[in-house]
mmCIF file of N, CA and C and ligand atoms in Angstrom:
data_model
loop_
_atom_site.group_PDB
_atom_site.id
_atom_site.type_symbol
_atom_site.label_atom_id
_atom_site.label_comp_id
_atom_site.label_asym_id
_atom_site.label_seq_id
_atom_site.Cartn_x
_atom_site.Cartn_y
_atom_site.Cartn_z
ATOM 1 N N MET T 1 3.468 31.039 6.276
ATOM 2 C CA MET T 1 2.569 30.253 7.115
ATOM 3 C C MET T 1 1.669 29.165 6.162
ATOM 4 N N ARG T 2 1.448 28.132 6.823
ATOM 5 C CA ARG T 2 0.700 27.110 6.073
ATOM 6 C C ARG T 2 -0.614 27.298 6.299
ATOM 7 N N HIS T 3 -1.465 27.360 5.201
ATOM 8 C CA HIS T 3 -3.027 27.631 5.452
ATOM 9 C C HIS T 3 -3.451 26.189 5.438
ATOM 10 N N SER T 4 -4.611 26.088 6.111
ATOM 11 C CA SER T 4 -5.307 24.782 6.027
ATOM 12 C C SER T 4 -5.805 24.367 4.581
ATOM 13 N N ASP T 5 -5.779 23.109 4.349
ATOM 14 C CA ASP T 5 -5.973 22.684 2.986
ATOM 15 C C ASP T 5 -7.462 22.701 2.656
ATOM 16 N N GLU T 6 -8.242 23.175 3.687
ATOM 17 C CA GLU T 6 -9.778 22.946 3.289
ATOM 18 C C GLU T 6 -10.241 24.122 2.583
ATOM 19 N N PRO T 7 -11.232 23.796 1.698
ATOM 20 C CA PRO T 7 -11.894 25.025 1.114
ATOM 21 C C PRO T 7 -12.596 26.106 2.054
ATOM 22 N N LYS T 8 -12.422 27.285 1.874
ATOM 23 C CA LYS T 8 -13.005 28.277 2.780
ATOM 24 C C LYS T 8 -14.390 28.688 2.601
ATOM 25 N N ALA T 9 -15.107 28.438 3.567
ATOM 26 C CA ALA T 9 -16.564 28.908 3.505
ATOM 27 C C ALA T 9 -16.561 30.437 3.794
ATOM 28 N N PRO T 10 -17.660 30.952 3.427
ATOM 29 C CA PRO T 10 -17.914 32.546 3.555
ATOM 30 C C PRO T 10 -17.807 32.807 4.998
ATOM 31 N N PRO T 11 -17.317 33.947 5.360
ATOM 32 C CA PRO T 11 -17.111 34.440 6.727
ATOM 33 C C PRO T 11 -18.345 34.496 7.629
ATOM 34 N N THR T 12 -18.793 33.572 8.263
ATOM 35 C CA THR T 12 -20.143 33.602 8.988
ATOM 36 C C THR T 12 -19.821 33.354 10.513
ATOM 37 N N VAL T 13 -18.705 33.101 10.807
ATOM 38 C CA VAL T 13 -18.416 32.671 12.206
ATOM 39 C C VAL T 13 -17.717 33.827 12.860
ATOM 40 N N LYS T 14 -18.257 34.230 14.106
ATOM 41 C CA LYS T 14 -17.729 35.323 14.869
ATOM 42 C C LYS T 14 -16.551 34.683 15.789
ATOM 43 N N VAL T 15 -15.501 35.536 15.618
ATOM 44 C CA VAL T 15 -14.256 35.176 16.366
ATOM 45 C C VAL T 15 -13.774 36.284 17.121
ATOM 46 N N THR T 16 -13.840 36.088 18.486
ATOM 47 C CA THR T 16 -13.166 37.385 19.274
ATOM 48 C C THR T 16 -11.833 37.011 19.885
ATOM 49 N N PHE T 17 -10.988 37.891 19.640
ATOM 50 C CA PHE T 17 -9.456 37.628 20.142
ATOM 51 C C PHE T 17 -9.319 38.544 21.374
ATOM 52 N N ILE T 18 -9.002 38.112 22.404
ATOM 53 C CA ILE T 18 -8.652 38.879 23.680
ATOM 54 C C ILE T 18 -7.161 38.846 23.828
ATOM 55 N N LEU T 19 -6.660 39.964 23.552
ATOM 56 C CA LEU T 19 -5.072 40.120 23.545
ATOM 57 C C LEU T 19 -4.537 40.434 24.954
ATOM 58 N N GLN T 20 -3.809 39.735 25.665
ATOM 59 C CA GLN T 20 -3.361 40.130 26.925
ATOM 60 C C GLN T 20 -2.206 41.211 26.853
ATOM 61 N N ASP T 21 -1.547 41.201 25.845
ATOM 62 C CA ASP T 21 -0.541 42.301 25.411
ATOM 63 C C ASP T 21 -0.715 42.801 24.028
ATOM 64 N N PRO T 22 -1.758 43.598 23.671
ATOM 65 C CA PRO T 22 -1.918 43.923 22.249
ATOM 66 C C PRO T 22 -0.896 44.499 21.513
ATOM 67 N N LYS T 23 0.036 45.383 22.231
ATOM 68 C CA LYS T 23 1.182 45.915 21.533
ATOM 69 C C LYS T 23 2.142 44.962 20.978
ATOM 70 N N SER T 24 2.484 44.001 21.644
ATOM 71 C CA SER T 24 3.397 42.885 21.145
ATOM 72 C C SER T 24 2.955 42.119 20.146
ATOM 73 N N LEU T 25 1.520 42.279 19.730
ATOM 74 C CA LEU T 25 0.979 41.587 18.619
ATOM 75 C C LEU T 25 0.583 42.566 17.557
ATOM 76 N N GLY T 26 1.139 43.629 17.526
ATOM 77 C CA GLY T 26 0.853 44.691 16.718
ATOM 78 C C GLY T 26 -0.373 45.246 16.607
ATOM 79 N N LYS T 27 -1.063 45.453 17.751
ATOM 80 C CA LYS T 27 -2.399 45.861 17.840
ATOM 81 C C LYS T 27 -2.451 46.965 19.166
ATOM 82 N N GLU T 28 -3.443 47.851 18.998
ATOM 83 C CA GLU T 28 -3.732 48.805 20.061
ATOM 84 C C GLU T 28 -4.888 48.278 21.055
ATOM 85 N N GLU T 29 -5.890 47.563 20.309
ATOM 86 C CA GLU T 29 -7.145 47.223 21.203
ATOM 87 C C GLU T 29 -6.736 45.952 21.842
ATOM 88 N N LYS T 30 -7.602 45.704 23.054
ATOM 89 C CA LYS T 30 -7.385 44.424 23.835
ATOM 90 C C LYS T 30 -8.491 43.436 23.266
ATOM 91 N N GLU T 31 -9.408 43.862 22.585
ATOM 92 C CA GLU T 31 -10.339 42.815 22.119
ATOM 93 C C GLU T 31 -10.745 43.173 20.776
ATOM 94 N N ILE T 32 -10.747 42.211 19.737
ATOM 95 C CA ILE T 32 -11.010 42.259 18.484
ATOM 96 C C ILE T 32 -11.865 41.229 18.064
ATOM 97 N N THR T 33 -13.074 41.656 17.378
ATOM 98 C CA THR T 33 -13.964 40.645 16.911
ATOM 99 C C THR T 33 -13.951 40.623 15.451
ATOM 100 N N VAL T 34 -13.697 39.649 14.732
ATOM 101 C CA VAL T 34 -13.787 39.443 13.313
ATOM 102 C C VAL T 34 -14.730 38.321 12.897
ATOM 103 N N MET T 35 -15.028 38.095 11.576
ATOM 104 C CA MET T 35 -15.861 37.120 11.054
ATOM 105 C C MET T 35 -14.877 36.145 10.317
ATOM 106 N N ALA T 36 -14.933 34.912 10.394
ATOM 107 C CA ALA T 36 -14.092 33.883 9.834
ATOM 108 C C ALA T 36 -15.108 32.807 9.153
ATOM 109 N N GLY T 37 -14.372 32.156 8.383
ATOM 110 C CA GLY T 37 -15.093 31.155 7.564
ATOM 111 C C GLY T 37 -14.774 29.670 7.992
ATOM 112 N N LYS T 38 -15.663 28.841 8.033
ATOM 113 C CA LYS T 38 -15.396 27.375 8.414
ATOM 114 C C LYS T 38 -14.292 26.888 7.363
ATOM 115 N N GLY T 39 -13.403 26.062 7.986
ATOM 116 C CA GLY T 39 -12.285 25.647 7.268
ATOM 117 C C GLY T 39 -10.972 26.359 7.426
ATOM 118 N N GLU T 40 -11.182 27.454 7.961
ATOM 119 C CA GLU T 40 -9.962 28.434 8.394
ATOM 120 C C GLU T 40 -9.374 27.946 9.813
ATOM 121 N N ASN T 41 -8.214 28.055 9.981
ATOM 122 C CA ASN T 41 -7.549 27.845 11.305
ATOM 123 C C ASN T 41 -7.481 29.200 12.062
ATOM 124 N N LEU T 42 -7.239 29.207 13.378
ATOM 125 C CA LEU T 42 -7.374 30.374 14.095
ATOM 126 C C LEU T 42 -5.994 31.236 13.852
ATOM 127 N N LEU T 43 -5.001 30.558 13.645
ATOM 128 C CA LEU T 43 -3.673 31.356 13.271
ATOM 129 C C LEU T 43 -3.940 32.054 12.004
ATOM 130 N N GLU T 44 -4.524 31.507 11.020
ATOM 131 C CA GLU T 44 -4.837 32.185 9.682
ATOM 132 C C GLU T 44 -5.791 33.378 10.027
ATOM 133 N N VAL T 45 -6.965 33.128 10.757
ATOM 134 C CA VAL T 45 -7.701 34.312 10.932
ATOM 135 C C VAL T 45 -7.186 35.441 11.729
ATOM 136 N N ALA T 46 -6.266 35.081 12.680
ATOM 137 C CA ALA T 46 -5.471 36.115 13.410
ATOM 138 C C ALA T 46 -4.721 36.977 12.315
ATOM 139 N N MET T 47 -3.774 36.217 11.774
ATOM 140 C CA MET T 47 -2.904 36.906 10.800
ATOM 141 C C MET T 47 -3.603 37.647 9.728
ATOM 142 N N GLU T 48 -4.546 37.205 9.207
ATOM 143 C CA GLU T 48 -5.415 38.060 8.132
ATOM 144 C C GLU T 48 -5.990 39.232 8.760
ATOM 145 N N ASN T 49 -5.967 39.256 10.176
ATOM 146 C CA ASN T 49 -6.599 40.353 10.611
ATOM 147 C C ASN T 49 -5.525 41.347 11.440
ATOM 148 N N GLY T 50 -4.339 41.005 11.219
ATOM 149 C CA GLY T 50 -3.245 41.755 11.546
ATOM 150 C C GLY T 50 -2.686 41.625 13.018
ATOM 151 N N ILE T 51 -3.201 40.325 13.603
ATOM 152 C CA ILE T 51 -2.907 40.054 14.859
ATOM 153 C C ILE T 51 -1.844 38.995 14.843
ATOM 154 N N ASN T 52 -0.594 39.523 15.157
ATOM 155 C CA ASN T 52 0.726 38.730 14.769
ATOM 156 C C ASN T 52 1.098 37.808 15.801
ATOM 157 N N ILE T 53 0.292 36.608 15.866
ATOM 158 C CA ILE T 53 0.598 35.549 16.704
ATOM 159 C C ILE T 53 1.845 34.982 16.217
ATOM 160 N N GLU T 54 2.773 34.653 17.029
ATOM 161 C CA GLU T 54 4.070 33.864 16.751
ATOM 162 C C GLU T 54 3.737 32.544 16.233
ATOM 163 N N HIS T 55 4.399 32.232 15.051
ATOM 164 C CA HIS T 55 4.236 31.013 14.674
ATOM 165 C C HIS T 55 5.542 30.413 13.943
ATOM 166 N N ALA T 56 6.509 29.979 14.851
ATOM 167 C CA ALA T 56 7.805 29.668 14.583
ATOM 168 C C ALA T 56 7.910 28.583 13.356
ATOM 169 N N CYS T 57 7.131 27.560 13.399
ATOM 170 C CA CYS T 57 7.205 26.465 12.612
ATOM 171 C C CYS T 57 6.428 26.679 11.293
ATOM 172 N N GLY T 58 5.797 27.856 11.212
ATOM 173 C CA GLY T 58 4.875 28.002 10.142
ATOM 174 C C GLY T 58 3.536 27.442 9.889
ATOM 175 N N GLY T 59 3.223 26.801 11.116
ATOM 176 C CA GLY T 59 1.719 26.270 11.289
ATOM 177 C C GLY T 59 1.588 24.885 10.820
ATOM 178 N N VAL T 60 2.754 24.167 11.278
ATOM 179 C CA VAL T 60 2.667 22.760 10.940
ATOM 180 C C VAL T 60 2.848 21.818 12.132
ATOM 181 N N CYS T 61 2.493 22.302 13.341
ATOM 182 C CA CYS T 61 2.462 21.602 14.519
ATOM 183 C C CYS T 61 3.828 21.158 14.956
ATOM 184 N N ALA T 62 4.905 21.940 14.772
ATOM 185 C CA ALA T 62 6.200 21.607 15.094
ATOM 186 C C ALA T 62 6.895 22.424 16.126
ATOM 187 N N CYS T 63 5.892 23.372 16.677
ATOM 188 C CA CYS T 63 6.440 24.210 17.751
ATOM 189 C C CYS T 63 5.407 24.364 18.791
ATOM 190 N N SER T 64 5.354 25.503 19.626
ATOM 191 C CA SER T 64 4.107 25.630 20.606
ATOM 192 C C SER T 64 4.116 27.119 20.534
ATOM 193 N N THR T 65 4.658 27.753 19.572
ATOM 194 C CA THR T 65 4.607 29.326 19.861
ATOM 195 C C THR T 65 3.249 29.875 19.513
ATOM 196 N N CYS T 66 2.369 29.173 18.756
ATOM 197 C CA CYS T 66 1.162 29.698 18.466
ATOM 198 C C CYS T 66 -0.020 29.297 19.481
ATOM 199 N N HIS T 67 0.591 29.010 20.631
ATOM 200 C CA HIS T 67 -0.452 28.658 21.774
ATOM 201 C C HIS T 67 -1.391 29.759 22.206
ATOM 202 N N ILE T 68 -2.542 29.304 22.258
ATOM 203 C CA ILE T 68 -3.734 30.061 22.706
ATOM 204 C C ILE T 68 -4.650 29.491 23.665
ATOM 205 N N TYR T 69 -5.530 30.339 24.351
ATOM 206 C CA TYR T 69 -6.575 29.563 25.097
ATOM 207 C C TYR T 69 -8.087 29.886 24.520
ATOM 208 N N VAL T 70 -8.651 28.759 24.363
ATOM 209 C CA VAL T 70 -10.046 28.856 23.819
ATOM 210 C C VAL T 70 -10.940 29.133 24.957
ATOM 211 N N ASN T 71 -11.580 30.287 25.155
ATOM 212 C CA ASN T 71 -12.407 30.541 26.318
ATOM 213 C C ASN T 71 -13.827 30.159 25.990
ATOM 214 N N LYS T 72 -14.185 30.266 24.806
ATOM 215 C CA LYS T 72 -15.477 29.908 24.335
ATOM 216 C C LYS T 72 -15.630 29.410 22.960
ATOM 217 N N GLY T 73 -16.647 28.360 22.784
ATOM 218 C CA GLY T 73 -16.727 27.962 21.447
ATOM 219 C C GLY T 73 -15.905 26.819 20.953
ATOM 220 N N GLU T 74 -15.289 26.151 22.074
ATOM 221 C CA GLU T 74 -14.567 25.005 21.739
ATOM 222 C C GLU T 74 -15.050 23.921 20.808
ATOM 223 N N GLN T 75 -16.293 23.794 21.026
ATOM 224 C CA GLN T 75 -17.134 22.866 20.260
ATOM 225 C C GLN T 75 -17.329 23.201 18.716
ATOM 226 N N SER T 76 -16.976 24.443 18.614
ATOM 227 C CA SER T 76 -16.895 24.871 16.920
ATOM 228 C C SER T 76 -15.614 24.640 16.297
ATOM 229 N N LEU T 77 -14.648 23.995 17.171
ATOM 230 C CA LEU T 77 -13.320 23.775 16.646
ATOM 231 C C LEU T 77 -13.001 22.257 16.380
ATOM 232 N N SER T 78 -12.014 22.054 15.385
ATOM 233 C CA SER T 78 -11.748 20.843 15.344
ATOM 234 C C SER T 78 -11.063 20.194 16.509
ATOM 235 N N GLU T 79 -11.191 18.804 16.668
ATOM 236 C CA GLU T 79 -10.652 18.355 18.043
ATOM 237 C C GLU T 79 -9.173 18.306 17.798
ATOM 238 N N ALA T 80 -8.453 18.388 19.051
ATOM 239 C CA ALA T 80 -7.170 18.366 18.974
ATOM 240 C C ALA T 80 -6.600 16.871 18.622
ATOM 241 N N THR T 81 -5.487 16.770 17.831
ATOM 242 C CA THR T 81 -5.064 15.502 17.495
ATOM 243 C C THR T 81 -3.931 15.093 18.718
ATOM 244 N N ASP T 82 -3.502 13.997 18.694
ATOM 245 C CA ASP T 82 -2.388 13.562 19.603
ATOM 246 C C ASP T 82 -1.257 14.298 19.446
ATOM 247 N N ALA T 83 -0.860 14.669 18.047
ATOM 248 C CA ALA T 83 0.236 15.428 17.856
ATOM 249 C C ALA T 83 0.267 16.752 18.424
ATOM 250 N N GLU T 84 -0.993 17.368 18.256
ATOM 251 C CA GLU T 84 -1.280 18.587 18.912
ATOM 252 C C GLU T 84 -1.032 18.685 20.385
ATOM 253 N N LEU T 85 -1.720 17.711 21.065
ATOM 254 C CA LEU T 85 -1.574 17.543 22.562
ATOM 255 C C LEU T 85 -0.319 17.395 23.013
ATOM 256 N N ASP T 86 0.504 16.670 22.237
ATOM 257 C CA ASP T 86 1.877 16.453 22.692
ATOM 258 C C ASP T 86 2.695 17.754 22.526
ATOM 259 N N ARG T 87 2.307 18.461 21.570
ATOM 260 C CA ARG T 87 3.160 19.686 21.297
ATOM 261 C C ARG T 87 2.716 20.786 22.283
ATOM 262 N N VAL T 88 1.424 20.993 22.293
ATOM 263 C CA VAL T 88 0.972 22.009 23.339
ATOM 264 C C VAL T 88 1.393 21.924 24.735
ATOM 265 N N GLU T 89 1.818 20.783 25.174
ATOM 266 C CA GLU T 89 2.279 20.550 26.466
ATOM 267 C C GLU T 89 3.563 21.196 26.609
ATOM 268 N N GLU T 90 4.254 21.537 25.683
ATOM 269 C CA GLU T 90 5.655 22.362 25.670
ATOM 270 C C GLU T 90 5.422 23.661 26.015
ATOM 271 N N ALA T 91 4.208 24.340 25.690
ATOM 272 C CA ALA T 91 3.838 25.692 25.914
ATOM 273 C C ALA T 91 3.913 26.000 27.282
ATOM 274 N N PRO T 92 4.558 27.302 27.511
ATOM 275 C CA PRO T 92 4.437 27.848 28.968
ATOM 276 C C PRO T 92 3.016 28.135 29.316
ATOM 277 N N ASP T 93 2.758 28.075 30.714
ATOM 278 C CA ASP T 93 1.483 28.492 31.302
ATOM 279 C C ASP T 93 0.280 27.572 30.561
ATOM 280 N N LEU T 94 0.480 26.403 30.370
ATOM 281 C CA LEU T 94 -0.583 25.604 29.960
ATOM 282 C C LEU T 94 -1.876 25.554 30.748
ATOM 283 N N ARG T 95 -3.003 25.505 30.118
ATOM 284 C CA ARG T 95 -4.294 25.498 30.851
ATOM 285 C C ARG T 95 -5.161 24.364 30.252
ATOM 286 N N ARG T 96 -6.178 24.075 30.847
ATOM 287 C CA ARG T 96 -7.156 23.133 30.247
ATOM 288 C C ARG T 96 -7.540 23.434 28.915
ATOM 289 N N ASN T 97 -7.747 24.774 28.608
ATOM 290 C CA ASN T 97 -8.321 25.247 27.398
ATOM 291 C C ASN T 97 -7.303 25.658 26.408
ATOM 292 N N SER T 98 -6.016 25.137 26.547
ATOM 293 C CA SER T 98 -5.041 25.472 25.744
ATOM 294 C C SER T 98 -5.018 24.788 24.412
ATOM 295 N N ARG T 99 -4.720 25.428 23.300
ATOM 296 C CA ARG T 99 -4.784 24.911 21.965
ATOM 297 C C ARG T 99 -3.639 25.455 21.127
ATOM 298 N N LEU T 100 -3.180 24.844 20.029
ATOM 299 C CA LEU T 100 -2.352 25.473 19.037
ATOM 300 C C LEU T 100 -3.305 26.160 18.002
ATOM 301 N N SER T 101 -3.081 27.421 17.784
ATOM 302 C CA SER T 101 -4.042 28.152 16.856
ATOM 303 C C SER T 101 -4.002 27.581 15.558
ATOM 304 N N CYS T 102 -2.650 27.130 15.022
ATOM 305 C CA CYS T 102 -2.609 26.654 13.823
ATOM 306 C C CYS T 102 -3.262 25.289 13.476
ATOM 307 N N GLN T 103 -3.635 24.688 14.655
ATOM 308 C CA GLN T 103 -4.279 23.443 14.453
ATOM 309 C C GLN T 103 -5.831 23.541 14.835
ATOM 310 N N SER T 104 -6.270 24.569 15.155
ATOM 311 C CA SER T 104 -7.678 24.839 15.581
ATOM 312 C C SER T 104 -8.445 25.199 14.312
ATOM 313 N N VAL T 105 -9.091 24.177 13.696
ATOM 314 C CA VAL T 105 -9.795 24.639 12.420
ATOM 315 C C VAL T 105 -11.246 24.971 12.883
ATOM 316 N N ILE T 106 -11.860 25.958 12.225
ATOM 317 C CA ILE T 106 -13.180 26.220 12.497
ATOM 318 C C ILE T 106 -14.188 25.330 11.854
ATOM 319 N N ARG T 107 -14.960 24.735 12.527
ATOM 320 C CA ARG T 107 -16.002 23.691 11.957
ATOM 321 C C ARG T 107 -17.399 24.067 12.229
ATOM 322 N N GLY T 108 -17.568 24.750 13.315
ATOM 323 C CA GLY T 108 -18.986 24.966 13.689
ATOM 324 C C GLY T 108 -19.403 26.316 13.474
ATOM 325 N N ASP T 109 -20.618 26.869 14.127
ATOM 326 C CA ASP T 109 -21.036 28.236 13.904
ATOM 327 C C ASP T 109 -20.405 29.242 14.962
ATOM 328 N N GLY T 110 -19.831 28.907 15.841
ATOM 329 C CA GLY T 110 -19.327 29.720 16.897
ATOM 330 C C GLY T 110 -20.493 30.254 17.720
ATOM 331 N N PRO T 111 -20.346 31.282 18.320
ATOM 332 C CA PRO T 111 -19.246 32.327 18.504
ATOM 333 C C PRO T 111 -17.860 31.556 19.051
ATOM 334 N N ILE T 112 -16.886 32.103 18.743
ATOM 335 C CA ILE T 112 -15.611 31.539 19.406
ATOM 336 C C ILE T 112 -14.777 32.702 20.105
ATOM 337 N N THR T 113 -14.415 32.558 21.289
ATOM 338 C CA THR T 113 -13.547 33.492 22.009
ATOM 339 C C THR T 113 -12.217 32.851 22.287
ATOM 340 N N VAL T 114 -11.067 33.483 21.869
ATOM 341 C CA VAL T 114 -9.926 32.984 22.010
ATOM 342 C C VAL T 114 -9.068 34.161 22.798
ATOM 343 N N GLU T 115 -8.195 33.643 23.641
ATOM 344 C CA GLU T 115 -7.345 34.541 24.390
ATOM 345 C C GLU T 115 -5.816 34.355 24.024
ATOM 346 N N VAL T 116 -5.082 35.371 23.746
ATOM 347 C CA VAL T 116 -3.637 35.183 23.225
ATOM 348 C C VAL T 116 -2.848 35.609 24.372
ATOM 349 N N PRO T 117 -1.970 34.619 24.980
ATOM 350 C CA PRO T 117 -1.249 35.005 26.232
ATOM 351 C C PRO T 117 -0.307 36.055 25.883
ATOM 352 N N ALA T 118 0.176 36.763 26.913
ATOM 353 C CA ALA T 118 1.041 37.960 26.915
ATOM 354 C C ALA T 118 2.371 37.637 26.432
ATOM 355 N N TRP T 119 2.873 36.362 26.681
ATOM 356 C CA TRP T 119 4.062 35.971 26.220
ATOM 357 C C TRP T 119 4.149 35.665 24.808
ATOM 358 N N ASN T 120 3.136 35.638 24.153
ATOM 359 C CA ASN T 120 3.222 35.354 22.721
ATOM 360 C C ASN T 120 3.719 36.555 21.981
ATOM 361 N N ARG T 121 4.907 36.643 21.835
ATOM 362 C CA ARG T 121 5.647 37.719 21.102
ATOM 363 C C ARG T 121 6.350 37.241 19.713
ATOM 364 N N ASN T 122 6.111 38.034 18.910
ATOM 365 C CA ASN T 122 6.949 37.849 17.567
ATOM 366 C C ASN T 122 8.345 38.329 17.823
ATOM 367 N N ALA T 123 9.058 37.322 18.006
ATOM 368 C CA ALA T 123 10.498 37.465 18.412
ATOM 369 C C ALA T 123 11.300 38.478 17.279
ATOM 370 N N VAL T 124 10.818 38.195 16.042
ATOM 371 C CA VAL T 124 11.496 38.840 14.931
ATOM 372 C C VAL T 124 11.223 40.452 15.006
ATOM 373 N N LYS T 125 10.195 40.867 15.680
ATOM 374 C CA LYS T 125 9.953 42.323 15.700
ATOM 375 C C LYS T 125 10.527 42.992 16.915
ATOM 376 N N GLU T 126 10.905 42.093 17.881
ATOM 377 C CA GLU T 126 11.530 42.697 19.036
ATOM 378 C C GLU T 126 12.831 43.287 18.970
ATOM 379 N N GLN T 127 12.982 44.363 19.598
ATOM 380 C CA GLN T 127 14.221 45.078 19.493
ATOM 381 C C GLN T 127 15.195 44.393 20.585
ATOM 382 N N PRO T 128 16.469 44.369 20.310
ATOM 383 C CA PRO T 128 17.383 43.733 21.251
ATOM 384 C C PRO T 128 17.519 44.761 22.423
ATOM 385 N N HIS T 129 17.591 44.133 23.627
ATOM 386 C CA HIS T 129 17.759 45.005 24.715
ATOM 387 C C HIS T 129 19.207 45.354 25.207
HETATM 388 S S1 LIG R 201 2.854 27.600 14.411
HETATM 389 FE FE1 LIG R 201 4.122 26.083 15.201
HETATM 390 S S2 LIG R 201 2.607 24.623 16.006
HETATM 391 FE FE2 LIG R 201 1.455 26.226 15.316
#
């Protein structure tokens, strides 16, 4: 996974992940709150905390598998670029608060609340049916 190039600040920003389907992301809890640093992107924050959000392209804005919803704290994140907006349109179940987690860099003080859609599964971990 590609990490953001920015220096990481100390973890002072509260980020809550709401998992529609925790088991598919490697978790038991539906809601997980962690502290993150400015300069980190939301995919990094999730993965560092064991929330296995799918990220097929490795975090370079070339897929839409890391799609999330930002329910709160949007103003504490970097603005979406045109490239991200083009890409996120390919995600299923698009909403007005849709973002690509790998492109959402923490800039402000939060708190931030993010929802991870149920269809976000790490295909590598799924058993064949
Ligand atoms: S991981 Fe591919 S766009 Fe985010």
